Amino acid sequence: MNDTLVIGKGDLYISVVESAKVQEKNLDVMSYDQYLGDLTNSEDGNMRIDNLIEMEKKFHHYNSVYVISDSINEGFELTAFFSELGTMRIIVITHDTRHYSLYKKLGVKSVIVSKPECYTYSWLGKGN
């Protein structure tokens, strides 16, 4: 397993993941939908505490997490989850600058403003 995770949803997320593949970056990747599916009970769609504990175990080893979402609610949810988990370095990549200070208050180390298919994302996976 790697020590860096890219997790998110939307066009920007897809663009970053594709760029990481082209650059042959050694990162773990998970979509927000997969994360949400793992977190909820498949029968009724409700979050379960044992699922949350398993998710914490699954993600505990990551030193760096890149949160990329086109929804502010999903972005805040992921940021809060990894912040509570104690992840050393949380980076949010967004195309919206309006919520920069809120992300910082949630414990994000960096907020990178970017656009889908605009950059090669050479900063992805660089040092702490």
Tab-separated table of C-alpha atoms in Angstrom:
chain	number	residue	atom	x	y	z
A	1	MET	CA	0.000	0.000	0.000
A	2	ASN	CA	1.008	3.571	-0.622
A	3	ASP	CA	1.020	6.337	1.955
A	4	THR	CA	-0.895	8.763	-0.295
A	5	LEU	CA	-4.578	8.549	-1.193
A	6	VAL	CA	-6.550	10.488	-3.790
A	7	ILE	CA	-10.265	10.453	-2.994
A	8	GLY	CA	-13.103	12.377	-4.566
A	9	LYS	CA	-15.692	12.819	-7.252
A	10	GLY	CA	-16.369	14.898	-10.341
A	11	ASP	CA	-14.529	16.156	-13.416
A	12	LEU	CA	-11.574	17.552	-11.495
A	13	TYR	CA	-11.127	14.234	-9.650
A	14	ILE	CA	-11.204	12.287	-12.925
A	15	SER	CA	-8.697	14.670	-14.475
A	16	VAL	CA	-6.283	14.357	-11.546
A	17	VAL	CA	-6.554	10.551	-11.496
A	18	GLU	CA	-5.908	10.328	-15.245
A	19	SER	CA	-2.913	12.648	-14.905
A	20	ALA	CA	-1.515	10.537	-12.061
A	21	LYS	CA	-1.756	7.426	-14.248
A	22	VAL	CA	0.034	9.149	-17.142
A	23	GLN	CA	2.757	10.406	-14.807
A	24	GLU	CA	2.973	6.919	-13.275
A	25	LYS	CA	2.476	8.295	-9.765
A	26	ASN	CA	2.334	5.627	-7.071
A	27	LEU	CA	-0.922	6.598	-5.330
A	28	ASP	CA	-3.999	4.818	-4.039
A	29	VAL	CA	-7.233	6.079	-5.577
A	30	MET	CA	-10.810	5.813	-4.335
A	31	SER	CA	-13.982	7.445	-5.587
A	32	TYR	CA	-16.348	9.171	-3.186
A	33	ASP	CA	-19.089	6.747	-4.246
A	34	GLN	CA	-16.925	3.772	-3.275
A	35	TYR	CA	-16.110	5.446	0.066
A	36	LEU	CA	-19.793	6.122	0.724
A	37	GLY	CA	-20.730	2.565	-0.256
A	38	ASP	CA	-18.186	1.151	2.185
A	39	LEU	CA	-19.456	3.453	4.920
A	40	THR	CA	-23.155	2.650	4.620
A	41	ASN	CA	-25.222	-0.461	5.100
A	42	SER	CA	-26.099	-1.733	1.646
A	43	GLU	CA	-29.552	-2.858	2.786
A	44	ASP	CA	-30.925	0.430	4.057
A	45	GLY	CA	-28.298	3.032	3.117
A	46	ASN	CA	-27.678	4.107	6.718
A	47	MET	CA	-24.207	4.653	8.166
A	48	ARG	CA	-23.191	2.012	10.665
A	49	ILE	CA	-20.664	2.452	13.473
A	50	ASP	CA	-18.920	-0.838	12.654
A	51	ASN	CA	-18.519	0.330	9.051
A	52	LEU	CA	-17.008	3.586	10.329
A	53	ILE	CA	-14.546	1.681	12.517
A	54	GLU	CA	-13.522	-0.476	9.540
A	55	MET	CA	-13.080	2.634	7.386
A	56	GLU	CA	-10.863	4.207	10.043
A	57	LYS	CA	-8.703	1.064	10.095
A	58	LYS	CA	-8.549	1.043	6.291
A	59	PHE	CA	-7.407	4.667	6.020
A	60	HIS	CA	-5.313	5.032	9.173
A	61	HIS	CA	-1.956	4.399	7.460
A	62	TYR	CA	-2.189	7.268	4.941
A	63	ASN	CA	0.142	10.183	5.639
A	64	SER	CA	-1.280	12.320	2.832
A	65	VAL	CA	-4.798	12.539	1.438
A	66	TYR	CA	-5.893	14.593	-1.555
A	67	VAL	CA	-9.603	15.403	-1.285
A	68	ILE	CA	-11.153	16.380	-4.616
A	69	SER	CA	-14.873	16.993	-4.901
A	70	ASP	CA	-17.260	19.047	-6.970
A	71	SER	CA	-19.659	19.236	-4.017
A	72	ILE	CA	-18.850	21.338	-0.973
A	73	ASN	CA	-20.780	18.930	1.283
A	74	GLU	CA	-18.747	15.928	0.098
A	75	GLY	CA	-15.535	17.929	0.363
A	76	PHE	CA	-16.291	18.971	3.945
A	77	GLU	CA	-17.384	15.434	4.890
A	78	LEU	CA	-14.157	13.880	3.581
A	79	THR	CA	-12.010	16.610	5.110
A	80	ALA	CA	-13.679	16.214	8.518
A	81	PHE	CA	-13.317	12.418	8.371
A	82	PHE	CA	-9.584	12.501	7.634
A	83	SER	CA	-8.992	15.357	10.068
A	84	GLU	CA	-10.648	13.395	12.887
A	85	LEU	CA	-8.626	10.354	11.853
A	86	GLY	CA	-5.443	12.345	12.414
A	87	THR	CA	-4.137	12.257	8.853
A	88	MET	CA	-0.904	14.262	8.831
A	89	ARG	CA	-1.383	16.036	5.520
A	90	ILE	CA	-4.787	16.777	3.990
A	91	ILE	CA	-4.819	18.672	0.706
A	92	VAL	CA	-8.055	19.837	-0.881
A	93	ILE	CA	-8.126	20.396	-4.620
A	94	THR	CA	-11.069	22.478	-5.738
A	95	HIS	CA	-12.155	24.785	-8.531
A	96	ASP	CA	-14.061	26.980	-6.077
A	97	THR	CA	-12.146	29.461	-3.880
A	98	ARG	CA	-15.132	30.529	-1.751
A	99	HIS	CA	-14.619	27.974	1.010
A	100	TYR	CA	-10.840	28.226	1.424
A	101	SER	CA	-10.987	29.448	5.041
A	102	LEU	CA	-13.515	26.782	6.062
A	103	TYR	CA	-11.283	24.021	4.723
A	104	LYS	CA	-8.335	25.491	6.630
A	105	LYS	CA	-10.382	25.526	9.844
A	106	LEU	CA	-11.183	21.840	9.314
A	107	GLY	CA	-7.466	21.041	9.394
A	108	VAL	CA	-6.443	21.129	5.743
A	109	LYS	CA	-2.753	21.812	5.171
A	110	SER	CA	-3.213	23.204	1.635
A	111	VAL	CA	-6.053	24.217	-0.641
A	112	ILE	CA	-5.123	24.028	-4.302
A	113	VAL	CA	-7.359	25.800	-6.790
A	114	SER	CA	-7.364	24.044	-10.142
A	115	LYS	CA	-9.550	23.283	-13.131
A	116	PRO	CA	-10.249	19.973	-14.855
A	117	GLU	CA	-7.865	19.164	-17.725
A	118	CYS	CA	-5.934	22.365	-17.130
A	119	TYR	CA	-2.672	21.101	-15.603
A	120	THR	CA	-0.524	18.004	-15.451
A	121	TYR	CA	-0.789	18.058	-11.654
A	122	SER	CA	2.982	17.666	-11.239
A	123	TRP	CA	2.620	18.567	-7.539
A	124	LEU	CA	0.630	15.376	-6.918
A	125	GLY	CA	2.337	13.054	-4.475
A	126	LYS	CA	5.256	15.378	-3.724
A	127	GLY	CA	6.859	15.470	-0.255
A	128	ASN	CA	5.284	16.418	3.028
